[in-house]
Coordinates of C-alpha atoms and ligand atoms in Angstrom, one line a residue:
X12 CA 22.4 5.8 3.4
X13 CA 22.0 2.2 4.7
X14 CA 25.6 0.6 5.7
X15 CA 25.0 -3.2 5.8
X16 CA 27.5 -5.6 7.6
X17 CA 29.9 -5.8 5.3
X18 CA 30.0 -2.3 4.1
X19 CA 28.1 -2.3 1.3
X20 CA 25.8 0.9 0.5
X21 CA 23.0 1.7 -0.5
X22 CA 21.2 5.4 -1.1
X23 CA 17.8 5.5 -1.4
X24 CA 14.5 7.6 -0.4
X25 CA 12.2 4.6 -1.1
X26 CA 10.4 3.7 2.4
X27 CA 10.4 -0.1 1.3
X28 CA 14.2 -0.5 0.7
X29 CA 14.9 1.1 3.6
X30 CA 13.0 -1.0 6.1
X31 CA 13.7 -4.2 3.6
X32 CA 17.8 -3.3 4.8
X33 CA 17.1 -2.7 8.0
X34 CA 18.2 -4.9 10.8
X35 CA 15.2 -5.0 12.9
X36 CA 14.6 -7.5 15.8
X37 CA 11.5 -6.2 17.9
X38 CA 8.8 -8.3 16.8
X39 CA 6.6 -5.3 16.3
X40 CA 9.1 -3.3 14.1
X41 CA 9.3 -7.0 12.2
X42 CA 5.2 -6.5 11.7
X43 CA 5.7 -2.8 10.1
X44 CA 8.2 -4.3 7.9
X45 CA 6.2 -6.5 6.3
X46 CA 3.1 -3.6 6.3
X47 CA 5.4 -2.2 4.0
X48 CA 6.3 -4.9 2.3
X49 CA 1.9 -6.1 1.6
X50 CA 1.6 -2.4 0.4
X51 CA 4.8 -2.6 -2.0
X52 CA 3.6 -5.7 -3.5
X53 CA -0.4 -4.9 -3.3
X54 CA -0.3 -1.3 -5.3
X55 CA 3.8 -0.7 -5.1
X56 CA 4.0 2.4 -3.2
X57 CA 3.0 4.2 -0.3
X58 CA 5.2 2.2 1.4
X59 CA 6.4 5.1 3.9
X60 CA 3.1 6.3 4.2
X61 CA 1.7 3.3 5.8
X62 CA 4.5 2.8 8.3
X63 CA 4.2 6.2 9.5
X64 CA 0.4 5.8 9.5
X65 CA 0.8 3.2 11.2
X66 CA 2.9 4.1 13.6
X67 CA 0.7 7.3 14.4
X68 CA -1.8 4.9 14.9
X69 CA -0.1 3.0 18.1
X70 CA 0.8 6.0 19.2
X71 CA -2.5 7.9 19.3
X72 CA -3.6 4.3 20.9
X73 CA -1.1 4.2 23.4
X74 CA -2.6 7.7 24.7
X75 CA -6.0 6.1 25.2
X76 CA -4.4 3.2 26.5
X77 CA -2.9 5.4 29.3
X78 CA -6.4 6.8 30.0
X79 CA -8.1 3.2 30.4
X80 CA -9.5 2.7 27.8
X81 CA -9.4 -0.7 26.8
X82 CA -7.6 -2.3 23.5
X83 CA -10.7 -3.7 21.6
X84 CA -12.7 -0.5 22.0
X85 CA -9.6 1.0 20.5
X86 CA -9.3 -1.6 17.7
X87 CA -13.1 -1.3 16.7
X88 CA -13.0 2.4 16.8
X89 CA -10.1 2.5 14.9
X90 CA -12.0 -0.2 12.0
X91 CA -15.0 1.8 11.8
X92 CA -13.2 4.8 11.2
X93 CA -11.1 3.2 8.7
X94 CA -14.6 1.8 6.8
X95 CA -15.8 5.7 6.5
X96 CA -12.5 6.7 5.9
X97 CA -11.9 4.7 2.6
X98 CA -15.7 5.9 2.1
X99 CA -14.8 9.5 2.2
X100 CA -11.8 8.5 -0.2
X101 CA -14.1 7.0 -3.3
X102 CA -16.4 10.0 -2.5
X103 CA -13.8 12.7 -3.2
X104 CA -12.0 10.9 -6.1
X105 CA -12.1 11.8 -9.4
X106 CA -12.5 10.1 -12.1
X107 CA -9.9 9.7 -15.0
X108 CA -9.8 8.1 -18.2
X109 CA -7.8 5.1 -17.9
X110 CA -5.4 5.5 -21.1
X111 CA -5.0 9.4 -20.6
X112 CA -1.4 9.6 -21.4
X113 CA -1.2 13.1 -19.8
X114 CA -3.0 12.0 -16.5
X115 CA -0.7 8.8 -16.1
X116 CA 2.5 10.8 -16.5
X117 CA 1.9 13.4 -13.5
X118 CA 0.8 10.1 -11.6
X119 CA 3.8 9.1 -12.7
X120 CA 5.9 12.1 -11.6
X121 CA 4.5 12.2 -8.3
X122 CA 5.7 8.9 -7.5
X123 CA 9.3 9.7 -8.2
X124 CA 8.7 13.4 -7.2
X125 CA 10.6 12.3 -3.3
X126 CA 13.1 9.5 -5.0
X127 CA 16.7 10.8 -4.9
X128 CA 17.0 10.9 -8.9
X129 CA 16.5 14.5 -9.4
X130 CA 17.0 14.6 -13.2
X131 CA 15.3 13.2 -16.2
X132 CA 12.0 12.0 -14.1
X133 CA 9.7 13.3 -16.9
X134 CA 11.7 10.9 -19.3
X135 CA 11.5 7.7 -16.6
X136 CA 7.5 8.7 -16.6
X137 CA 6.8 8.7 -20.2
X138 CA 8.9 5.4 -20.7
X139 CA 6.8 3.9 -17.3
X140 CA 3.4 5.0 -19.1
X141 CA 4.6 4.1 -22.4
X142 CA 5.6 0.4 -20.8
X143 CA 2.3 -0.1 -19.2
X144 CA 0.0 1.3 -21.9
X145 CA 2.1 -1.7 -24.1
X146 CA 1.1 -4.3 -21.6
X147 CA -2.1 -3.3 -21.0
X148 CA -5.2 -5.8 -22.4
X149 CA -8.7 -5.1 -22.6
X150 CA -10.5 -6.9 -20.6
X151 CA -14.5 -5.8 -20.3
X152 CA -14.7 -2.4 -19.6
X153 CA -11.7 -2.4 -18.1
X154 CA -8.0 -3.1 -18.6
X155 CA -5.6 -5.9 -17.2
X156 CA -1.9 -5.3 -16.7
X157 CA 0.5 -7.4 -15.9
X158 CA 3.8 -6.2 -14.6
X159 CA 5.7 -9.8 -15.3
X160 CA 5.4 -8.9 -19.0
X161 CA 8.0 -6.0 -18.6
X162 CA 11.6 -6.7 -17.8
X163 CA 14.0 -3.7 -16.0
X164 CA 17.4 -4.4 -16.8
X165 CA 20.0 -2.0 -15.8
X166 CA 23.5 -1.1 -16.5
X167 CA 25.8 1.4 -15.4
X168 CA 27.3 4.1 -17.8
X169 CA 25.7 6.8 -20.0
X170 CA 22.7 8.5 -18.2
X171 CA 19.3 8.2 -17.2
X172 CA 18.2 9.9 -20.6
X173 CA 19.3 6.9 -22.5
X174 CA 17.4 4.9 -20.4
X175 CA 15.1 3.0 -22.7
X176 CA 12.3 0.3 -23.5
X177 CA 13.2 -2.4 -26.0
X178 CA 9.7 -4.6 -27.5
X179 CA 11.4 -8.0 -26.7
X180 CA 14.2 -8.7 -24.0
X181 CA 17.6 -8.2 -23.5
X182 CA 20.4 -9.6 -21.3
X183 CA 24.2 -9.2 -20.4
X184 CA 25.3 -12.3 -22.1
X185 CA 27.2 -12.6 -25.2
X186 CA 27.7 -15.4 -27.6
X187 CA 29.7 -18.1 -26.4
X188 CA 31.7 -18.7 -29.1
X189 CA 33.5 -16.9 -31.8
X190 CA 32.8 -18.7 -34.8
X191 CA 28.7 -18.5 -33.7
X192 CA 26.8 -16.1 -36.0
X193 CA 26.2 -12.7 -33.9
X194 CA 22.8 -12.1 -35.4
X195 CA 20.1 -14.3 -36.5
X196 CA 17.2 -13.6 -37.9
X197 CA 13.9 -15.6 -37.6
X198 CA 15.2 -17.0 -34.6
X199 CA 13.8 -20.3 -33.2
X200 CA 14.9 -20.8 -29.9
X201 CA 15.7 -24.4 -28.0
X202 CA 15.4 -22.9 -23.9
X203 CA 17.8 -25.1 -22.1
X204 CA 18.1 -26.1 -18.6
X205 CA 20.8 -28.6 -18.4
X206 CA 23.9 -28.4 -19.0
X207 CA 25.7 -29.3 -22.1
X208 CA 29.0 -31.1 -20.6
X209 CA 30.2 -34.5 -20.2
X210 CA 29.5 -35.1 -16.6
X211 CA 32.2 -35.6 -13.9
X212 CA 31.7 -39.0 -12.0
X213 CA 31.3 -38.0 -7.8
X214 CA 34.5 -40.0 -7.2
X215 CA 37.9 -40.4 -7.8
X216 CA 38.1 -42.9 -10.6
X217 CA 40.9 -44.1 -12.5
X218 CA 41.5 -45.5 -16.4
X219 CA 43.9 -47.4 -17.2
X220 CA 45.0 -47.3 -20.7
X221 CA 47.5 -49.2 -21.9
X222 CA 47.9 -48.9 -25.8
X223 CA 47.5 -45.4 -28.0
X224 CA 44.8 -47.1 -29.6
X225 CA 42.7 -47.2 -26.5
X226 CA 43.6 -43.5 -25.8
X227 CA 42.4 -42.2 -29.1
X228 CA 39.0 -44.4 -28.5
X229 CA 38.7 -43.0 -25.2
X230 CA 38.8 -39.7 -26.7
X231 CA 36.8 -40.2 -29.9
X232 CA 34.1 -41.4 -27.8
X233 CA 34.1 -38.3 -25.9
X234 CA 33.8 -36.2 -28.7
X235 CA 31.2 -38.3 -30.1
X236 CA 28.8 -37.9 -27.2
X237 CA 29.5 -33.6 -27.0
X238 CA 29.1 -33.8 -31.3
X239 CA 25.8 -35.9 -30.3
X240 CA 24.2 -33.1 -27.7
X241 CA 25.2 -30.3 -30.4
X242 CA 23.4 -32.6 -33.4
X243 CA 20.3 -33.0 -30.7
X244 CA 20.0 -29.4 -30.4
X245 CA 20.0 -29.1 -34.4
X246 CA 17.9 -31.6 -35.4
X247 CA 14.8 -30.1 -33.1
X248 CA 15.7 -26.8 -35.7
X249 CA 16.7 -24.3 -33.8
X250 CA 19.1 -21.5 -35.1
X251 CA 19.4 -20.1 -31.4
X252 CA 20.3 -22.0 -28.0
X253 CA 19.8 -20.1 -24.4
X254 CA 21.0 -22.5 -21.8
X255 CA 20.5 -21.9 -18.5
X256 CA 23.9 -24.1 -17.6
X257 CA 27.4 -24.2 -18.7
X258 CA 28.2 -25.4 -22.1
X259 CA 31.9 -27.6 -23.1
X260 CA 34.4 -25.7 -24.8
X261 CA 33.8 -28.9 -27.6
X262 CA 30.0 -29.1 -27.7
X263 CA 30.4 -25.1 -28.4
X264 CA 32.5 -25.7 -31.6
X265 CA 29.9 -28.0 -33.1
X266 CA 27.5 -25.5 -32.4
X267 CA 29.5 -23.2 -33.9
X268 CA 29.7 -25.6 -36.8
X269 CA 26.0 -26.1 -37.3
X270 CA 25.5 -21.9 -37.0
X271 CA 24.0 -21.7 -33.9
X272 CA 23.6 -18.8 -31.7
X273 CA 24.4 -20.0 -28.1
X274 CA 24.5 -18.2 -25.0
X275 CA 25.4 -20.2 -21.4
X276 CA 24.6 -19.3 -18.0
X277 CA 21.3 -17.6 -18.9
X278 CA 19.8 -16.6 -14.9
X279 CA 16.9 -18.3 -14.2
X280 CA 14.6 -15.1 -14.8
X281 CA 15.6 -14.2 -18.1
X282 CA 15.0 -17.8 -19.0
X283 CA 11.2 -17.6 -17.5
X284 CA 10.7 -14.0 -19.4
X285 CA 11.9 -15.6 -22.4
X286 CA 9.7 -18.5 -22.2
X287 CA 6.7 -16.3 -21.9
X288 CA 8.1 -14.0 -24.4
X289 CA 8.8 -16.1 -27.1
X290 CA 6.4 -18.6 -26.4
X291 CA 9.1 -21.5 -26.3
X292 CA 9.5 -23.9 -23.2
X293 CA 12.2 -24.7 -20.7
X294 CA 13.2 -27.8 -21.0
X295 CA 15.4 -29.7 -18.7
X296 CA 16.2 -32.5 -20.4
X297 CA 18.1 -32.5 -24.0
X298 CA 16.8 -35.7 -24.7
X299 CA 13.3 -34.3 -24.6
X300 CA 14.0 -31.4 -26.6
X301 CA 11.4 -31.4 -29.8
X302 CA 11.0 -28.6 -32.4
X303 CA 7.1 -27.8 -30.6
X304 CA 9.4 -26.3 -27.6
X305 CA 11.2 -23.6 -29.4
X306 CA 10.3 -20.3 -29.1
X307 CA 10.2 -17.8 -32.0
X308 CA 11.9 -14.2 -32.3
X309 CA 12.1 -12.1 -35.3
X310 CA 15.8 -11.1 -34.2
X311 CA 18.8 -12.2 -31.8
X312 CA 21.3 -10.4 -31.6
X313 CA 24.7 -9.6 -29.8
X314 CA 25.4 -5.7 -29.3
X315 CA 27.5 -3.7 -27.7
X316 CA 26.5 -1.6 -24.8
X317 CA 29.1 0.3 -23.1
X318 CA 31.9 -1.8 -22.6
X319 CA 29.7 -4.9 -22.3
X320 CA 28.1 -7.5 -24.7
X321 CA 24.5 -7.7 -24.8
X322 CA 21.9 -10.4 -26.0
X323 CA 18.7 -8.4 -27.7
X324 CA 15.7 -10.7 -28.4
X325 CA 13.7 -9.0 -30.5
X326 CA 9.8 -8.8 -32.3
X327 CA 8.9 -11.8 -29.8
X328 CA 6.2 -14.0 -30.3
X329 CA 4.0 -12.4 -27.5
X330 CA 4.2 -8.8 -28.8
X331 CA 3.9 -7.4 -25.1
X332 CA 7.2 -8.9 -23.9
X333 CA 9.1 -5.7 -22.9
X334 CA 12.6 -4.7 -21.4
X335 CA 13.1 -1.0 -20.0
X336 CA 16.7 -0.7 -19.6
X337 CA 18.1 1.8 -17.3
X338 CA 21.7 3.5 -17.5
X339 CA 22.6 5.8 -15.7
X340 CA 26.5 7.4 -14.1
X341 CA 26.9 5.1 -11.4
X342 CA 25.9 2.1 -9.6
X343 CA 24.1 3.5 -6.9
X344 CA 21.8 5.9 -9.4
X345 CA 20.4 2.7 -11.8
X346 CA 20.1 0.9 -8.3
X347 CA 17.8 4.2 -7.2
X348 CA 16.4 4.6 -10.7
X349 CA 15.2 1.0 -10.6
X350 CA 13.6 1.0 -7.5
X351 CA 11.8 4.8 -8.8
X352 CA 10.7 3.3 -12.2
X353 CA 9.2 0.2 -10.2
X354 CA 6.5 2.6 -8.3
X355 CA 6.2 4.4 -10.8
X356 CA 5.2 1.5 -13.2
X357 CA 2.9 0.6 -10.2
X358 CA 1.2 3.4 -9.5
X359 CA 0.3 4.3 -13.6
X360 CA -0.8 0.2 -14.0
X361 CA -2.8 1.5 -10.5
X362 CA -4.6 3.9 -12.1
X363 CA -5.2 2.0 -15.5
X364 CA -6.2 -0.9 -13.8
X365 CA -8.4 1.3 -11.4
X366 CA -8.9 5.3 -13.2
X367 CA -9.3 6.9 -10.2
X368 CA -7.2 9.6 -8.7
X369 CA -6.5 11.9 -5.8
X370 CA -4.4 15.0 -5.3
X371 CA -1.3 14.4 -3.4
X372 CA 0.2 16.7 -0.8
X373 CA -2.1 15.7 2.5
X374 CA -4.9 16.8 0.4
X375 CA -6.9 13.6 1.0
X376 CA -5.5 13.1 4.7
X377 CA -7.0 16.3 5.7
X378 CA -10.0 16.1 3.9
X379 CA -11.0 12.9 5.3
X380 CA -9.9 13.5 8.9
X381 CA -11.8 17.0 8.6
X382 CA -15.0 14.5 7.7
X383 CA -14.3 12.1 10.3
X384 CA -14.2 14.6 13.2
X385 CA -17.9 15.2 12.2
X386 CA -18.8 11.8 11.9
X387 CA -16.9 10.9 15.1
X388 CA -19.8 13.0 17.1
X389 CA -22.5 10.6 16.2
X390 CA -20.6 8.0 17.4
X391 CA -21.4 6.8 21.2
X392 CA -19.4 6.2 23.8
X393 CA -15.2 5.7 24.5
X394 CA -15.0 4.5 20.6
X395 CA -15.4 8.7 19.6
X396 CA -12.1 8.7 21.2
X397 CA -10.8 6.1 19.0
X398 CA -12.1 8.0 16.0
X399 CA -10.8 11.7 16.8
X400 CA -7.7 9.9 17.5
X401 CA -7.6 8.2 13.6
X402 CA -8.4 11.4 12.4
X403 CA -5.3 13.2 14.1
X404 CA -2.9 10.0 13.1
X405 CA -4.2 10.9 9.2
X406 CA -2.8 14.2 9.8
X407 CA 0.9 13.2 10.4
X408 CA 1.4 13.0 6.5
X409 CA 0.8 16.5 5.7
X410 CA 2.1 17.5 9.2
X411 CA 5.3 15.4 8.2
X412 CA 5.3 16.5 4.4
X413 CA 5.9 20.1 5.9
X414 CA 8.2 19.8 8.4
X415 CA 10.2 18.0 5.1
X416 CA 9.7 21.0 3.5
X417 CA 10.9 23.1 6.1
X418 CA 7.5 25.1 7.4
X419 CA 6.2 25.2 10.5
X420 CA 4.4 22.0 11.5
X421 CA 1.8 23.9 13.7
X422 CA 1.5 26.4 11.6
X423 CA 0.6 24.6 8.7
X424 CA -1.5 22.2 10.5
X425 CA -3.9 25.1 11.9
X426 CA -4.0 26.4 8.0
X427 CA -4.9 22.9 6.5
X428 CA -7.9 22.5 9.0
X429 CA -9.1 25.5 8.7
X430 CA -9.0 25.9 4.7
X431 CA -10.9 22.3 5.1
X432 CA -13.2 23.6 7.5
X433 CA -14.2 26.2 5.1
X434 CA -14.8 23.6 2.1
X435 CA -11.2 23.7 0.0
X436 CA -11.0 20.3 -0.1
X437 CA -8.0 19.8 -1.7
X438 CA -5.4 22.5 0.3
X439 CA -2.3 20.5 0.9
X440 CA 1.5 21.0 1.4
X441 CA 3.1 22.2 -1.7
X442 CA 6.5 20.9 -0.9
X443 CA 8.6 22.8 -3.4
X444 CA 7.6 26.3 -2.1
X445 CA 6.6 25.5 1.5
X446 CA 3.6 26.5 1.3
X447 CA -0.2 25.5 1.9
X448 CA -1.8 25.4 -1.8
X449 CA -4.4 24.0 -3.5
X450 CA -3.0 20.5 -5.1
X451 CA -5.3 20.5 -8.0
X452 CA -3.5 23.3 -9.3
X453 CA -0.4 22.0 -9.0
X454 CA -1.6 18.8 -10.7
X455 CA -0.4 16.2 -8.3
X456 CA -2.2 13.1 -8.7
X457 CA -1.8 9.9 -7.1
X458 CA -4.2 6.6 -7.6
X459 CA -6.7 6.2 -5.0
X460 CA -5.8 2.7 -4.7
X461 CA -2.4 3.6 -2.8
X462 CA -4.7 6.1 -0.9
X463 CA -7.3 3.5 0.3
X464 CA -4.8 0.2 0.7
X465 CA -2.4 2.7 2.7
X466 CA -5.1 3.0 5.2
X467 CA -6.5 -0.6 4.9
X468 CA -2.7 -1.4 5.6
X469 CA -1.7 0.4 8.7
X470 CA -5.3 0.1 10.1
X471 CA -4.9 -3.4 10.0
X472 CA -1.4 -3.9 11.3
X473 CA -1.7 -1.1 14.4
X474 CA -5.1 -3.3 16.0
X475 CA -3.1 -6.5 15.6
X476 CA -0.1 -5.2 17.3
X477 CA -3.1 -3.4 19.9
X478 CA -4.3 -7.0 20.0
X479 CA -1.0 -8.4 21.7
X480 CA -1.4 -9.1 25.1
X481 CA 2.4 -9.7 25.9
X482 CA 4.8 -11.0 24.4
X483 CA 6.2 -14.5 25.2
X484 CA 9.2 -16.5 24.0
X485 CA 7.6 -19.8 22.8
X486 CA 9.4 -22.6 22.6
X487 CA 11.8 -23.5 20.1
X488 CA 11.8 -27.3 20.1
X489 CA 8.6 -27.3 18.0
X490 CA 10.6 -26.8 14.6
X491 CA 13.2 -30.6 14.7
X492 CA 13.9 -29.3 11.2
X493 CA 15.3 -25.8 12.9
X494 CA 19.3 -24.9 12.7
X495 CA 21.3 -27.0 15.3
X496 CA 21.6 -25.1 18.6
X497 CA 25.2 -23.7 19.0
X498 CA 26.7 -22.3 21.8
X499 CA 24.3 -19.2 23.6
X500 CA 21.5 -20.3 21.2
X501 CA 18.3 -20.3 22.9
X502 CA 20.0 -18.4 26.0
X503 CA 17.2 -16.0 26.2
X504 CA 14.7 -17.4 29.0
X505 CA 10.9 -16.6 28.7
X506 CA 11.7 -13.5 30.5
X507 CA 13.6 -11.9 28.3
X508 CA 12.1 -8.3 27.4
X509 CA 11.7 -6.9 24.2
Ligands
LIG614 N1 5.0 17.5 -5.6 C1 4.5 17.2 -4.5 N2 4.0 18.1 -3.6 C2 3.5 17.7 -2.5 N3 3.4 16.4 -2.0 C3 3.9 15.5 -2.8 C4 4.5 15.8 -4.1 N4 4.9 14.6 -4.6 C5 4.6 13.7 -3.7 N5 4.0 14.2 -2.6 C6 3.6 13.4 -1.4 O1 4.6 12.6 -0.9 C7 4.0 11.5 -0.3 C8 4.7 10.2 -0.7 O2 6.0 10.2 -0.3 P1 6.9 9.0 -0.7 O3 8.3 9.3 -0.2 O4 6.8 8.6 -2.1 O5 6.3 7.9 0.3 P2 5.6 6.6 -0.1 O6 6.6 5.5 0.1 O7 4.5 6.5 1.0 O8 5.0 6.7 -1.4 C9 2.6 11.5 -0.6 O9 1.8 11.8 0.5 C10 2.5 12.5 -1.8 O10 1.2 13.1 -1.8
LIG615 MG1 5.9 7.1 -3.2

C-alpha cells in the first residue's frame, strides 16, 4: 500500500507501479526506476524481476569490488555472461503456435497469477487473448499487434466478471443536450477541437447601449454567429459531433435542432482513438471542417452503465478498434485490474508477436545459471568471478519466489541445483504448495521475450551504475530555462553525499 503526500492510496502487487509512486532521490535508485520502467514499456512485465536482478547484480559486484577486483572486469564479465545467458534462454525455449488460444491464456494467467485480484483471472485472460487475437494482423510469417488499437476503460460498480470488450469505443460522456437524439445510426462523425462558444475578449470591455433596438441587435447578432457554427457543423453532414472543448448552452439547441448527437469535453485520448477508429480527423478549426474529415460508425449511442451515462461507438470503420472495460467493487480493484489486464495484454501480444515460451517459477533462472557455472570454467582469469557471480544473482528469483511462498530459501536453493545438476531442466518453485516441482506440469508459461529483455535490462543498468566513478553535483547554472532559485535551493555544495 503506497501512501502519497496527500493521502491518497494505492494497492498494488505490480513492481512498476510501485517504484513509478515511489519517492526516490538517490540517483542510482532513480536508474532502477526507469529499468523498470524500459522493461514495462519494452515487453510490459517483468518489471520486479529486473529490479531485483539487478539489484542482485551490484550486490554480487560489490563483493568482488571488496576483493579488488576492478569495475570493468566486473562489467565485461558480467556482459559476456549475459550474451550466453540469453543463449541458453532461445536454446531451452519452446516453441508455440502463435494463435494457440489455450497456450496464450496460461501465459496470460501467469502474469496476473502475483497481482492482488484474486478472482475472475481466467475471465480477465480470455478477454486479454480474445483482445489481442482481434488486433492481431498478419504480417509475413508472422503477426503484428498493436496495443494503441485497444482502449481499457474502467468504471467502478458491478464485478470483475462483467468486465468486457466492446468492437468500437466507449466513453463516460453523455449527450449534451436533451432534445439530441440518444442513438444514431450510420453515424458520420465531425472530431472537434475547438470550442464552440462565442469567445470572451481578454479585457474588461464595456457596451454602451442606448436604445432597445440596439440591445435586441446586439443579441440577434450573437445568436446568429452560435446558429452559424451549428449550420457549419451540418452542412459538412455529420449526424454526430465529439468535441474535444466546451460547447454554448445556444449553439447546443441548434444542434439539437438539426438532430445532432453532440458530446463536449471529449479527453484528448478518446479523441485520438476515435480518430483512428473511425477513420475521421481532428480538426481544430470549424472553419476547416469538410465532409472528407468525418469519421464513420455503424452506431452511437448513449447508455446507461451503473449510475453513469456512457457514449458507445460502435462497428467502426477500422474493425480492430477495441475497448475492454473493466468494472469491478471498488476503486482501488479496477485501478489493480487495469494495471493486471495491461501485462497481461503484453505478455500474450509477447508471445504472438514472438511464439516462444518458457516455464515460470525459476525454472529458466536455474537452468541457465546451472549452464553458466560450466561455461564460467573455460573462462580465464578474474572475469570467472564475474560469471559465477551472474549466475548466483539469477538465482535470487527462485530463492525469492520461495521465501514468498514460505519455504526455506536454502533449502530450496540446494534442491533446485541439484534437480538441475541431474538434467530436470525445468524444477522450479511451485508457489501455491511450497514446494520444488516440475513447472511443465503445472503449465506455467511465460514469453521468452520478458525472460531475455529482463536480463538484457538489469545487465545493462547494474555495469552502468558499476561504471560510476563518483558522484558529483554538477552545476546547475547550465539549464537559464531551469525554475528560479528560491530560498535553500542549490544549498547542497559539491560535497554533499548521497
Ligand atoms: N503459478 C506460479 N508458480 C510459480 N511461479 C510463478 C507462478 N506465476 C508466476 N510466477 C513467477 O512469478 C514471477 C513474476 O512475478 P511478478 O510479481 O509478476 O513480477 P514481474 O513484475 O517481474 O513480472 C516470475 O518469475 C514467474 O515465473
Ligand atoms: Mg509479472
Amino acid at each position: 500500500m503506497l501512501v502519497d503526500t496527500l493521502g491518497d492510496v494505492t494497492i498494488t502487487g505490480d513492481g512498476a507501479t510501485i517504484l513509478k509512486e515511489m519517492d526516490v532521490e538517490h540517483p542510482a535508485a532513480k536508474m532502477m526506476v526507469e529499468v523498470a520502467k524500459a522493461t514495462d514499456d519494452e515487453v510490459g512485465d517483468g518489471t520486479t524481476s529486473v529490479v531485483v536482478f539487478a539489484g542482485q547484480l551490484l550486490k554480487k559486484a560489490e563483493e568482488l569490488l571488496d576483493k579488488d577486483v576492478h569495475p570493468t572486469v566486473i562489467t565485461d564479465g558480467y556482459k559476456q555472461s549475459s550474451d550466453k545467458a540469453l543463449k541458453v534462454l532461445s536454446e531451452i525455449a519452446i516453441d508455440v503456435p502463435p494463435t494457440d488460444r489455450e497456450m496464450l491464456k496460461k501465459v496470460a494467467m501467469t502474469s496476473m497469477a502475483t497481482k492482488l485480484i484474486t478472482e475472475d483471472k481466467g475471465h480477465l485472460a480470455d478477454l486479454a487473448v480474445e483482445a489481442i487475437l482481434k488486433v492481431a494482423e498478419k504480417d509475413g510469417d508472422e503477426y503484428k499487434v498493436d496495443l494503441d488499437n485497444i482502449e481499457v476503460e474502467k468504471k467502478e460498480g458491478g464485478s470483475l466478471v462483467e468486465t468486457k470488450l466492446i468492437q468500437g469505443i466507449a466513453m463516460e460522456k453523455e449527450v449534451v443536450h436533451p432534445g439530441m437524439p440518444k442513438k444514431v445510426e450510420d453515424a458520420k462523425i465531425a472530431l472537434l477541437n475547438c470550442a464552440l462558444e462565442i469567445e470572451k475578449t481578454e479585457f474588461d470591455a464595456k457596451i454602451d447601449i442606448k436604445s432597445p433596438e440596439q440591445m435586441k441587435t446586439f443579441l440577434d447578432e450573437e445568436e446568429t454567429m452560435m446558429k452559424d457554427m451549428a449550420d457549419k457543423v451540418a452542412d459538412s453532414g455529420a449526424n454526430v459531433l465529439m468535441c474535444q472543448k466546451g460547447i454554448d448552452d445556444m449553439v447546443q439547441h441548434f444542434l439539437a435542432k438539426k438532430n445532432i448527437l453532440a458530446v463536449r469535453r471529449a479527453k484528448e485520448s478518446s479523441m485520438d482513438k476515435l480518430a483512428k477508429a473511425t477513420g475521421g480527423r481532428v480538426v481544430t478549426n470549424l472553419k476547416d471542417l469538410t465532409d472528407k474529415d468525418l469519421g464513420k460508425a455503424k452506431l452511437v449511442e448513449e447508455r446507461k452503465l451503473g449510475e453513469d451515462e456512457w457514449i458507445f461507438i460502435e462497428g467502426c470503420n477500422n474493425p480492430k478498434a477495441l475497448t475492454m472495460l473493466i468494472r469491478g467493487a471498488t476503486e482501488k480493484i479496477v485501478d489493480e485490474a487495469e494495471r493486471s489486464i495491461h501485462d497481461a495484454l503484453s505478455v500474450v501480444r509477447d508471445v504472438v508477436r514472438r511464439p516462444k515460451v518458457v516455464v515460470g517459477g525459476g525454472a529458466p533462472e536455474m537452468e541457465v545459471a546451472s549452464q553458466l557455472r560450466e561455461w564460467a570454467e573455460s573462462i580465464s582469469g578474474r572475469a570467472q568471478l564475474a560469471a559465477l557471480g551472474f549466475a548466483e544473482a539469477l538465482e535470487v528469483m527462485p530463492i525469492t519466489l520461495a521465501e514468498s511462498a514460505g519455504m526455506n530459501p536454502i533449502d530450496a536453493t540446494v534442491d533446485l541445483r541439484a534437480r538441475h545438476e541431474k538434467g530436470e531442466k525445468w524444477a522450479g518453485v511451485d508457489v501455491f504448495n511450497s514446494k520444488v516441482t516440475d513447472m511443465m506440469k503445472l503449465e506455467v508459461y511465460e514469453p521468452l521475450a520478458v525472460k531475455e529483455q529482463v536480463v538484457k535490462s538489469a545487465t545493462e543498468a547494474a555495469s552502468m551504475i558499476l561504471r560510476i566513478d563518483d558522484i558529483i553535483a554538477s552545476s546547475k547554472e547550465k539549464t537559464p530555462a531551469g525554475p528560479p532559485k528560491g530560498p535553500g535551493a542549490g544549498e547542497e555544495g559539491p560535497e554533499s553525499e548521497y
